[in-house]
JSON list of N, CA and C in Angstrom, two decimals:
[
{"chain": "A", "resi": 19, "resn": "UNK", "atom": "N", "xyz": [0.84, -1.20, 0.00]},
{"chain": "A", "resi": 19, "resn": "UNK", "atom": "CA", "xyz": [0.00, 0.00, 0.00]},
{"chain": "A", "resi": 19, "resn": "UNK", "atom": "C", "xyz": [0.87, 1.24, 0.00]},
{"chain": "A", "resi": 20, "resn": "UNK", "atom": "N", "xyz": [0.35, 2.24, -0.28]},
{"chain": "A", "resi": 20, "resn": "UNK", "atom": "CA", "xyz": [0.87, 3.51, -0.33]},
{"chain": "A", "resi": 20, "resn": "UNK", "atom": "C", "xyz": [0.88, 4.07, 0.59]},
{"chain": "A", "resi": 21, "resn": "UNK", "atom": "N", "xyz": [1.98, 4.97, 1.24]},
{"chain": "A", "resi": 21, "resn": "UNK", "atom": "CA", "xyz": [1.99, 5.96, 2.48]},
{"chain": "A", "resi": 21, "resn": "UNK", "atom": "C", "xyz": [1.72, 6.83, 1.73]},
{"chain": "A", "resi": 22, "resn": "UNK", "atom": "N", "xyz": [0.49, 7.73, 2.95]},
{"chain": "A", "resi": 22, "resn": "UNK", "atom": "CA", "xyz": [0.07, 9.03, 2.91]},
{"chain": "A", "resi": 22, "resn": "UNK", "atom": "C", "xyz": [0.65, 10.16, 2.79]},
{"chain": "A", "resi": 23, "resn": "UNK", "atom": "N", "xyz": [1.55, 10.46, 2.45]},
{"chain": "A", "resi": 23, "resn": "UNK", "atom": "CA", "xyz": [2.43, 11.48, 2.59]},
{"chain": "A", "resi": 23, "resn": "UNK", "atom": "C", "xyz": [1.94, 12.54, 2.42]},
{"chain": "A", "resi": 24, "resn": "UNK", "atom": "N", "xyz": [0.97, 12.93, 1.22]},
{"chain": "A", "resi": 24, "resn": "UNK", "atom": "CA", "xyz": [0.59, 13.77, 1.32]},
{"chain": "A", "resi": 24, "resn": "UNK", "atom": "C", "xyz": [-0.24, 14.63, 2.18]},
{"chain": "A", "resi": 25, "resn": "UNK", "atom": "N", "xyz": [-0.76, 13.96, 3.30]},
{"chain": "A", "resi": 25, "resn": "UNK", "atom": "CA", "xyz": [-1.48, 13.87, 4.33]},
{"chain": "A", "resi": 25, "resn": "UNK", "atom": "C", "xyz": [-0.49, 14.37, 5.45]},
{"chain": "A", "resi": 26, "resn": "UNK", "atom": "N", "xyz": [0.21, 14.04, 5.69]},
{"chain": "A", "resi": 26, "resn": "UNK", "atom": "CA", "xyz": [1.41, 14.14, 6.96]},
{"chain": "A", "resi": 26, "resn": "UNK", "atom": "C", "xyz": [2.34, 15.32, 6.33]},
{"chain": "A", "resi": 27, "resn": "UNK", "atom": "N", "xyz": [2.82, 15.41, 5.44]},
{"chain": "A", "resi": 27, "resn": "UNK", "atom": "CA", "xyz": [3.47, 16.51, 4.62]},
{"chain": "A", "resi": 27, "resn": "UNK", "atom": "C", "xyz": [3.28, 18.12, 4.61]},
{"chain": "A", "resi": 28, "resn": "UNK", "atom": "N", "xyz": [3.77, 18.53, 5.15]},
{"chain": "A", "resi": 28, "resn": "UNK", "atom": "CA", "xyz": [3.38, 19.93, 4.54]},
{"chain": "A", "resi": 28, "resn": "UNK", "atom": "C", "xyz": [3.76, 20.70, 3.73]},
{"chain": "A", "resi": 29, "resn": "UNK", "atom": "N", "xyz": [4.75, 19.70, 2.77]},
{"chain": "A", "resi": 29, "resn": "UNK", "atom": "CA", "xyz": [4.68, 19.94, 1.47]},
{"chain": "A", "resi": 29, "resn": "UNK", "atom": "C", "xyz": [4.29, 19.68, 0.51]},
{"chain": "A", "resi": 30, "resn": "UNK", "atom": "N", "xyz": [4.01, 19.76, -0.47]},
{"chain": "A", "resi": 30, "resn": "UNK", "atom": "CA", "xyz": [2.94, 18.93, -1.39]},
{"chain": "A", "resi": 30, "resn": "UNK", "atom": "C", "xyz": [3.74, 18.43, -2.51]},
{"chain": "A", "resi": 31, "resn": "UNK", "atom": "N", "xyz": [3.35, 17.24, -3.53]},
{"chain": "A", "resi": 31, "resn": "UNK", "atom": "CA", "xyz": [4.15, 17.17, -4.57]},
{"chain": "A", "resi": 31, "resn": "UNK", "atom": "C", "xyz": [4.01, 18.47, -5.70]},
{"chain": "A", "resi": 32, "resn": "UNK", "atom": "N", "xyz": [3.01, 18.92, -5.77]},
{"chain": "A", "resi": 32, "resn": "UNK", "atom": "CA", "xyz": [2.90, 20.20, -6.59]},
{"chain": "A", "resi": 32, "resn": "UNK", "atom": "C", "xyz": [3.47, 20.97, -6.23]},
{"chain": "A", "resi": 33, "resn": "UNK", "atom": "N", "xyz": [3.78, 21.68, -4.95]},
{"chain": "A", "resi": 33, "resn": "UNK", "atom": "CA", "xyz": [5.23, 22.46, -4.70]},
{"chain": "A", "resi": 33, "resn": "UNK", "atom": "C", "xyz": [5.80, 22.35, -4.97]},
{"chain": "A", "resi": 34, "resn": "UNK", "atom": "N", "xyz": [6.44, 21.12, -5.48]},
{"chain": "A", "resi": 34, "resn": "UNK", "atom": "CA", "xyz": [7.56, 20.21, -5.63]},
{"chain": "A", "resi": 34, "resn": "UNK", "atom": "C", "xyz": [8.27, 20.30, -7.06]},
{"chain": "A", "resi": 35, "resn": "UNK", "atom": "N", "xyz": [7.00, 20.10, -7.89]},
{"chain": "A", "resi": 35, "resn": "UNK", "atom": "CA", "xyz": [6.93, 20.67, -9.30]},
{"chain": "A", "resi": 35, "resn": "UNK", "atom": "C", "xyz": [7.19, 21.42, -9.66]},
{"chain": "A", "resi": 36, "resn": "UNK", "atom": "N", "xyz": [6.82, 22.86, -8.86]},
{"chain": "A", "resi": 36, "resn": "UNK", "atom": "CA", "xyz": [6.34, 23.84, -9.03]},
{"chain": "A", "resi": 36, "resn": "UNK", "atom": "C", "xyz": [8.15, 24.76, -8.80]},
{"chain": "A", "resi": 37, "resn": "UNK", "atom": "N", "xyz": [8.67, 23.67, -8.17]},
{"chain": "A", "resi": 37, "resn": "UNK", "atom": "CA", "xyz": [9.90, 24.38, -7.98]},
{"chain": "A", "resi": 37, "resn": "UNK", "atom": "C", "xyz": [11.34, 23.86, -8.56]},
{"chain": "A", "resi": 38, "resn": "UNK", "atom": "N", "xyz": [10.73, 22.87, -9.51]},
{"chain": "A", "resi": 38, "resn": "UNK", "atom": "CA", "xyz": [11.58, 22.38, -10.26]},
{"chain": "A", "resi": 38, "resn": "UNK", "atom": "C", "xyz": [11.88, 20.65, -10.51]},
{"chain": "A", "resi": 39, "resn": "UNK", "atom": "N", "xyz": [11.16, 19.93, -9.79]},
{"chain": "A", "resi": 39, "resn": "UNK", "atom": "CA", "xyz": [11.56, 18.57, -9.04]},
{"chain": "A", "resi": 39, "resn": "UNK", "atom": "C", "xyz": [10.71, 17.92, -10.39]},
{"chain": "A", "resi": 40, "resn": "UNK", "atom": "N", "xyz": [10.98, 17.19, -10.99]},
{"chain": "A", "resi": 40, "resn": "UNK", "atom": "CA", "xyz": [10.83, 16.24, -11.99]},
{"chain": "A", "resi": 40, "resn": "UNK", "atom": "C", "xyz": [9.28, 15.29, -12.04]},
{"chain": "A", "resi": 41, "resn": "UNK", "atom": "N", "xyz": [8.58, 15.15, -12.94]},
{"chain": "A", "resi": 41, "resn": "UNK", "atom": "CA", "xyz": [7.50, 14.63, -11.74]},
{"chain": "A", "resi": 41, "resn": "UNK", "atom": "C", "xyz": [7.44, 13.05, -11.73]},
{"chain": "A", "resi": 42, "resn": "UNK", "atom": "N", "xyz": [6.65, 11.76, -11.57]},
{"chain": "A", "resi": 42, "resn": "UNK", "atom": "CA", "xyz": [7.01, 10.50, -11.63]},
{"chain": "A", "resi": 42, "resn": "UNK", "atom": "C", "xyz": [7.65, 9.78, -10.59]},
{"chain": "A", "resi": 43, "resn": "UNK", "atom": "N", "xyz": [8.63, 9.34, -10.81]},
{"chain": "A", "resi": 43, "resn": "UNK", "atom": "CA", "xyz": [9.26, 8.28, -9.76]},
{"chain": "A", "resi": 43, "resn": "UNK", "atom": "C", "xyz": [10.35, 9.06, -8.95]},
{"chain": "A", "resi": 44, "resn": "UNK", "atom": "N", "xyz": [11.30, 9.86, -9.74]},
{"chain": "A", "resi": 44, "resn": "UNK", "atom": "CA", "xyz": [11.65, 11.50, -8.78]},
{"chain": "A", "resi": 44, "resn": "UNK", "atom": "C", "xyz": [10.63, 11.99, -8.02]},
{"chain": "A", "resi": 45, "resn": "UNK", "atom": "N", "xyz": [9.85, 12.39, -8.16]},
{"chain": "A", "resi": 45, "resn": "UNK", "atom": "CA", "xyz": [9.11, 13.15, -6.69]},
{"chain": "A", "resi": 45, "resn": "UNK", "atom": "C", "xyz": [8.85, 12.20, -6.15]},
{"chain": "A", "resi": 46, "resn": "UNK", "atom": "N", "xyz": [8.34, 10.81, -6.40]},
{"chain": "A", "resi": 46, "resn": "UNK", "atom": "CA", "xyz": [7.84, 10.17, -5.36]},
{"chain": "A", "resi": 46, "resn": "UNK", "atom": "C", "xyz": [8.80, 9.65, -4.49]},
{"chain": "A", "resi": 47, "resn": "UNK", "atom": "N", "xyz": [9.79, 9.69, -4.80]},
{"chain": "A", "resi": 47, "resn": "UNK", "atom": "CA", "xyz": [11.57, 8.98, -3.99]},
{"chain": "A", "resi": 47, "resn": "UNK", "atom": "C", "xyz": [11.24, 10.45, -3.13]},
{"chain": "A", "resi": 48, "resn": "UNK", "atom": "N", "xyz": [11.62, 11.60, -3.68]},
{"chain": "A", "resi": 48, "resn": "UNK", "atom": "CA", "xyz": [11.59, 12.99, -3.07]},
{"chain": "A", "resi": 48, "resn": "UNK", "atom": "C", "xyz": [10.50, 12.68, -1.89]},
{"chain": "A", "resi": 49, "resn": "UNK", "atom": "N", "xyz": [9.75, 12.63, -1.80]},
{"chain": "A", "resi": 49, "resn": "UNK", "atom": "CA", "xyz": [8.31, 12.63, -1.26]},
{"chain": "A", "resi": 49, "resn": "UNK", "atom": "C", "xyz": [8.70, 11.92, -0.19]},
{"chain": "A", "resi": 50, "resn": "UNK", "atom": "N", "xyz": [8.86, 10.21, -0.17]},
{"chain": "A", "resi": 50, "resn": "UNK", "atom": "CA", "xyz": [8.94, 9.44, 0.56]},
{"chain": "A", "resi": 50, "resn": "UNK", "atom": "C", "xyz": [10.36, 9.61, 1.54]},
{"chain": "A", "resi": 51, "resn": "UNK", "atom": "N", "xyz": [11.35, 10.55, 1.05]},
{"chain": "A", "resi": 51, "resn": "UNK", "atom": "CA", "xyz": [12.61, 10.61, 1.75]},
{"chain": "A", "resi": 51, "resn": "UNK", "atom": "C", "xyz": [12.54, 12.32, 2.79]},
{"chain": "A", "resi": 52, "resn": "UNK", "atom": "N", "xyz": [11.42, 13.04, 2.35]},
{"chain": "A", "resi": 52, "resn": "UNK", "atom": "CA", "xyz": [10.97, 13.29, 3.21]},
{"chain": "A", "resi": 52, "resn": "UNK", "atom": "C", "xyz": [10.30, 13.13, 4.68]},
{"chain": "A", "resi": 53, "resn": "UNK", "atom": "N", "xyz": [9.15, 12.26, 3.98]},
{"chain": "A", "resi": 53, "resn": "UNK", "atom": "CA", "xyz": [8.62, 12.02, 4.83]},
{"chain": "A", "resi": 53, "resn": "UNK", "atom": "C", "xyz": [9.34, 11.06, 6.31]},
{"chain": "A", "resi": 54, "resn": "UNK", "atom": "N", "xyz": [10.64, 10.13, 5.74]},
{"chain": "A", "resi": 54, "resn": "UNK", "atom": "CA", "xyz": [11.35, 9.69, 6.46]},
{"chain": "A", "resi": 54, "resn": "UNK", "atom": "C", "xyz": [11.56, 10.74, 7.28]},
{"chain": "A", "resi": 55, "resn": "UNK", "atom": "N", "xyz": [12.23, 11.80, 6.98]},
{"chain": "A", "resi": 55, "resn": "UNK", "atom": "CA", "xyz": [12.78, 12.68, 7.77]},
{"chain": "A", "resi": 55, "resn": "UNK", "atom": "C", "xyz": [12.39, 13.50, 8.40]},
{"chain": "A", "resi": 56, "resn": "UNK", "atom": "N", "xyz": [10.85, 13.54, 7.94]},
{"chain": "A", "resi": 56, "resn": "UNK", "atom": "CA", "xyz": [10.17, 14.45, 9.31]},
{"chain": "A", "resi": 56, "resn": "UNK", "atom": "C", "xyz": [9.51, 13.23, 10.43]},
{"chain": "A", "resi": 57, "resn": "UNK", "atom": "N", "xyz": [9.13, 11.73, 10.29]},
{"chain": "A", "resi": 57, "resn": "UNK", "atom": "CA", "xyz": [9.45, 11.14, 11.00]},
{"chain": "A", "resi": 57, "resn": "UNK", "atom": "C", "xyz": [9.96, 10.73, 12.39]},
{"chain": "A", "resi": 58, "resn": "UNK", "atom": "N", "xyz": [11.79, 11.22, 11.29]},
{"chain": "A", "resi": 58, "resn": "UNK", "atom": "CA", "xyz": [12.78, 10.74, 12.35]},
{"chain": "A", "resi": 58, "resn": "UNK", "atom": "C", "xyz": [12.70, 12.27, 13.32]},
{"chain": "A", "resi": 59, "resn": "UNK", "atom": "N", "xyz": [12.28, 13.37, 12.65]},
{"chain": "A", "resi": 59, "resn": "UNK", "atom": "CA", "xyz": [12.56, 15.01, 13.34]},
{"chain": "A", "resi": 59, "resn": "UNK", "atom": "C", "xyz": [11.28, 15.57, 12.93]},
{"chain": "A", "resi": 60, "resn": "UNK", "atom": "N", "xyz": [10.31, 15.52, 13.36]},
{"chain": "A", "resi": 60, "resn": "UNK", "atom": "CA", "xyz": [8.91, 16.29, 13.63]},
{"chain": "A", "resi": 60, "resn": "UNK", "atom": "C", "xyz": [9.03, 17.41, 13.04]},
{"chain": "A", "resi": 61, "resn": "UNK", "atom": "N", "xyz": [10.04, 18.31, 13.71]},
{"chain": "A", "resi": 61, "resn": "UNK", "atom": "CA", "xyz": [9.95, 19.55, 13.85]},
{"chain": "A", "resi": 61, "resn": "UNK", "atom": "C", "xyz": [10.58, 20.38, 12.28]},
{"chain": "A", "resi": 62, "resn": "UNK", "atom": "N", "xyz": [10.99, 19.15, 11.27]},
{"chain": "A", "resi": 62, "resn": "UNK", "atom": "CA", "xyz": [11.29, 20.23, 9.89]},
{"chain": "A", "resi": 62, "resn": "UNK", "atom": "C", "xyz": [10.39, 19.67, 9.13]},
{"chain": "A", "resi": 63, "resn": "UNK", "atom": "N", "xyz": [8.92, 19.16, 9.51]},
{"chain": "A", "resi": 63, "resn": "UNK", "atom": "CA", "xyz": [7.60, 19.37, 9.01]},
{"chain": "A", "resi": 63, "resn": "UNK", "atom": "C", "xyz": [6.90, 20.66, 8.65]},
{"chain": "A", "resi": 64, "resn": "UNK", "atom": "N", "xyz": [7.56, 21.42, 8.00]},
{"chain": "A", "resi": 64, "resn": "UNK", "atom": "CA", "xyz": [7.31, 22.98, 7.70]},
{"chain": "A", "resi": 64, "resn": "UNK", "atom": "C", "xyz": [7.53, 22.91, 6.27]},
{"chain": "A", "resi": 65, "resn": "UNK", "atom": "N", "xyz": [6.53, 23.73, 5.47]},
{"chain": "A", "resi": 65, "resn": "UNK", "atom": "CA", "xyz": [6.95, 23.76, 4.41]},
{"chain": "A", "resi": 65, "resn": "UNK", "atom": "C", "xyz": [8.38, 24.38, 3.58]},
{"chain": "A", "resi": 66, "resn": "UNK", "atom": "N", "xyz": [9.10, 25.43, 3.76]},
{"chain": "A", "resi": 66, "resn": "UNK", "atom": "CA", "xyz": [10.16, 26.04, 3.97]},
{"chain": "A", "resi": 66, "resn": "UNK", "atom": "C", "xyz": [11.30, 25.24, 4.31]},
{"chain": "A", "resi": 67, "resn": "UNK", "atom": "N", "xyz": [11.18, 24.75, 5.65]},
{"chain": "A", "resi": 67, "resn": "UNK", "atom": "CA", "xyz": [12.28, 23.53, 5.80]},
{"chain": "A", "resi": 67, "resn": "UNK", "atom": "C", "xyz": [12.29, 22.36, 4.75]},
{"chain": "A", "resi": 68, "resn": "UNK", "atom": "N", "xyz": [11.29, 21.63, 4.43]},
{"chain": "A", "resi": 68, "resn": "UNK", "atom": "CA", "xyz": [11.00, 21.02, 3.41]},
{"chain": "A", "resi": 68, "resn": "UNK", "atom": "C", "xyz": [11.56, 20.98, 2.18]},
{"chain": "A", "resi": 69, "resn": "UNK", "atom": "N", "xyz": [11.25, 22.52, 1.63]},
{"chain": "A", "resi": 69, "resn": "UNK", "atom": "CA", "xyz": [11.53, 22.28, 0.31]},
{"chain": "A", "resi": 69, "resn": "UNK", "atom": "C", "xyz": [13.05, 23.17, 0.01]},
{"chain": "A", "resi": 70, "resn": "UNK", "atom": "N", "xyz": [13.75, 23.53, 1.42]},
{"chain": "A", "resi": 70, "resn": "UNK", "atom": "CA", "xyz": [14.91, 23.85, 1.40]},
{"chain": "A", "resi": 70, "resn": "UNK", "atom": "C", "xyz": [16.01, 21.99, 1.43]},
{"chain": "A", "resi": 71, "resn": "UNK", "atom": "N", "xyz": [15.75, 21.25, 2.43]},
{"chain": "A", "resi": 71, "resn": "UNK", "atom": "CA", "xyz": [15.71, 20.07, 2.30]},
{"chain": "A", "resi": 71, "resn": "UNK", "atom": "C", "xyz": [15.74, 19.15, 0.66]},
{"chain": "A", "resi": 72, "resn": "UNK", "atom": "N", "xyz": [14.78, 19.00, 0.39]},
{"chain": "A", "resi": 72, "resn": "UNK", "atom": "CA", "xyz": [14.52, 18.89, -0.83]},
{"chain": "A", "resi": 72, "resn": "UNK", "atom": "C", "xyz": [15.51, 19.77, -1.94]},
{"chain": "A", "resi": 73, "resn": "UNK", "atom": "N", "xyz": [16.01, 20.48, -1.94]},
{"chain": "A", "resi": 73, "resn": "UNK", "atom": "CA", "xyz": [16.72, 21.48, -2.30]},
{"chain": "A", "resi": 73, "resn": "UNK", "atom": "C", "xyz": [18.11, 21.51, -2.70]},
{"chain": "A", "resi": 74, "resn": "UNK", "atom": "N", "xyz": [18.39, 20.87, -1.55]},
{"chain": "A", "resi": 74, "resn": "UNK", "atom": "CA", "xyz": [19.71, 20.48, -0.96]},
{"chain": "A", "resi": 74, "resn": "UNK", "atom": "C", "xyz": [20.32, 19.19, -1.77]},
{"chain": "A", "resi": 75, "resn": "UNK", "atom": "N", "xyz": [19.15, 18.48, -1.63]},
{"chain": "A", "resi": 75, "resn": "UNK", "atom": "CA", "xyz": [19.34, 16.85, -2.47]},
{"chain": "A", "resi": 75, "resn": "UNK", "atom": "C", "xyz": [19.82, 17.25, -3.67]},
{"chain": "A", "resi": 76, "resn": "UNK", "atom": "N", "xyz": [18.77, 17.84, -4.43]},
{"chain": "A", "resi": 76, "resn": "UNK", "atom": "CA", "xyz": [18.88, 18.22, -5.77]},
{"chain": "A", "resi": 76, "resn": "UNK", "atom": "C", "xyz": [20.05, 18.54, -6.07]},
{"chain": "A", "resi": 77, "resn": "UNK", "atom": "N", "xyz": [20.78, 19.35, -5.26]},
{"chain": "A", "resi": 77, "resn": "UNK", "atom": "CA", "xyz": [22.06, 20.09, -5.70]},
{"chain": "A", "resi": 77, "resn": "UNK", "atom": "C", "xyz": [23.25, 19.36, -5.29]},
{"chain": "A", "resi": 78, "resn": "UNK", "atom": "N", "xyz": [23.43, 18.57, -4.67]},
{"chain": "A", "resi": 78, "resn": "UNK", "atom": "CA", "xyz": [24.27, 17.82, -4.04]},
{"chain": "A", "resi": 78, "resn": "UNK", "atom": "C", "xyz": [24.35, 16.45, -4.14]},
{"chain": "A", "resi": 79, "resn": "UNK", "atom": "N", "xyz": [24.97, 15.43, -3.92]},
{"chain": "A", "resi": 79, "resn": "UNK", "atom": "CA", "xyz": [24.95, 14.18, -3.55]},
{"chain": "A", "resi": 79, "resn": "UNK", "atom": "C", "xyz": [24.85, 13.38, -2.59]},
{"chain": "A", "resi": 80, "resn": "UNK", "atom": "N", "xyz": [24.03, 14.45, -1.48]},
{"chain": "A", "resi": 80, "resn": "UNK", "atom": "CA", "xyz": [23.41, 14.06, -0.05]},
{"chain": "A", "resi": 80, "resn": "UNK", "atom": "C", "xyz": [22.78, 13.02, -0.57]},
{"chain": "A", "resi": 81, "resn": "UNK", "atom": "N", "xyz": [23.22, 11.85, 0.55]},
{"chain": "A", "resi": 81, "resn": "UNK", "atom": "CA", "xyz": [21.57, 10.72, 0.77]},
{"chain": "A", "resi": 81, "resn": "UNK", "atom": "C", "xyz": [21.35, 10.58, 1.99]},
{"chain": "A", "resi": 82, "resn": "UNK", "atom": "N", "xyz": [20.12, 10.42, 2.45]},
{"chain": "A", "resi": 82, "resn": "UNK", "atom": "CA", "xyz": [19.78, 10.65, 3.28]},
{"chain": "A", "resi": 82, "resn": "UNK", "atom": "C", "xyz": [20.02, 10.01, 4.48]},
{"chain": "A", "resi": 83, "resn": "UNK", "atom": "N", "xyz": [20.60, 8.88, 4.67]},
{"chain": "A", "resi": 83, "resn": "UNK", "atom": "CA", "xyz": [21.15, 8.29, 5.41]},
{"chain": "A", "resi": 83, "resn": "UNK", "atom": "C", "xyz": [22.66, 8.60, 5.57]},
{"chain": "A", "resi": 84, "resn": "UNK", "atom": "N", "xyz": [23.50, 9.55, 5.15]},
{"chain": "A", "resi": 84, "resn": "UNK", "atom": "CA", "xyz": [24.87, 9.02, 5.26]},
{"chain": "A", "resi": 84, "resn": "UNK", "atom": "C", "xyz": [25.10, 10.66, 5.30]},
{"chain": "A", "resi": 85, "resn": "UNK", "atom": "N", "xyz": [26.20, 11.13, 6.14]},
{"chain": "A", "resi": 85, "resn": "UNK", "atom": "CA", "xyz": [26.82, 12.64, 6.55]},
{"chain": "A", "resi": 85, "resn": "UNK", "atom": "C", "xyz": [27.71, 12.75, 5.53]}
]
């Protein structure tokens, strides 16, 4: 089954779009590696933190598990 993300998110995949993020199996990796991470940290459940987050990936070769 599918996690809700969009539900728990307070970012949306259309933000997501909207700011450059690819749409398909890219946002949904995007989406879901979020949602890990507000998860593991509640508190960068903000949209702003989010799609600075998101942001970051894009430009870099951050994964999300590894410093």
């Amino acid at each position: 089954s599918r996690t809700p993300s969009g539900r728990l998110l307070k970012l949306s995949g259309r933000q997501l779009r909207l700011a450059g993020c690819p749409d398909g199996p890219v946002l949904g990796n995007v989406l879901q590696r979020l949602l890990s991470r507000t998860i593991q940290e509640p508190l960068l459940n903000q949209p702003a933190e989010l799609m600075a987050i998101a942001l970051s990936w894009r430009s870099s070769t951050d994964k999300p598990h590894k410093k």
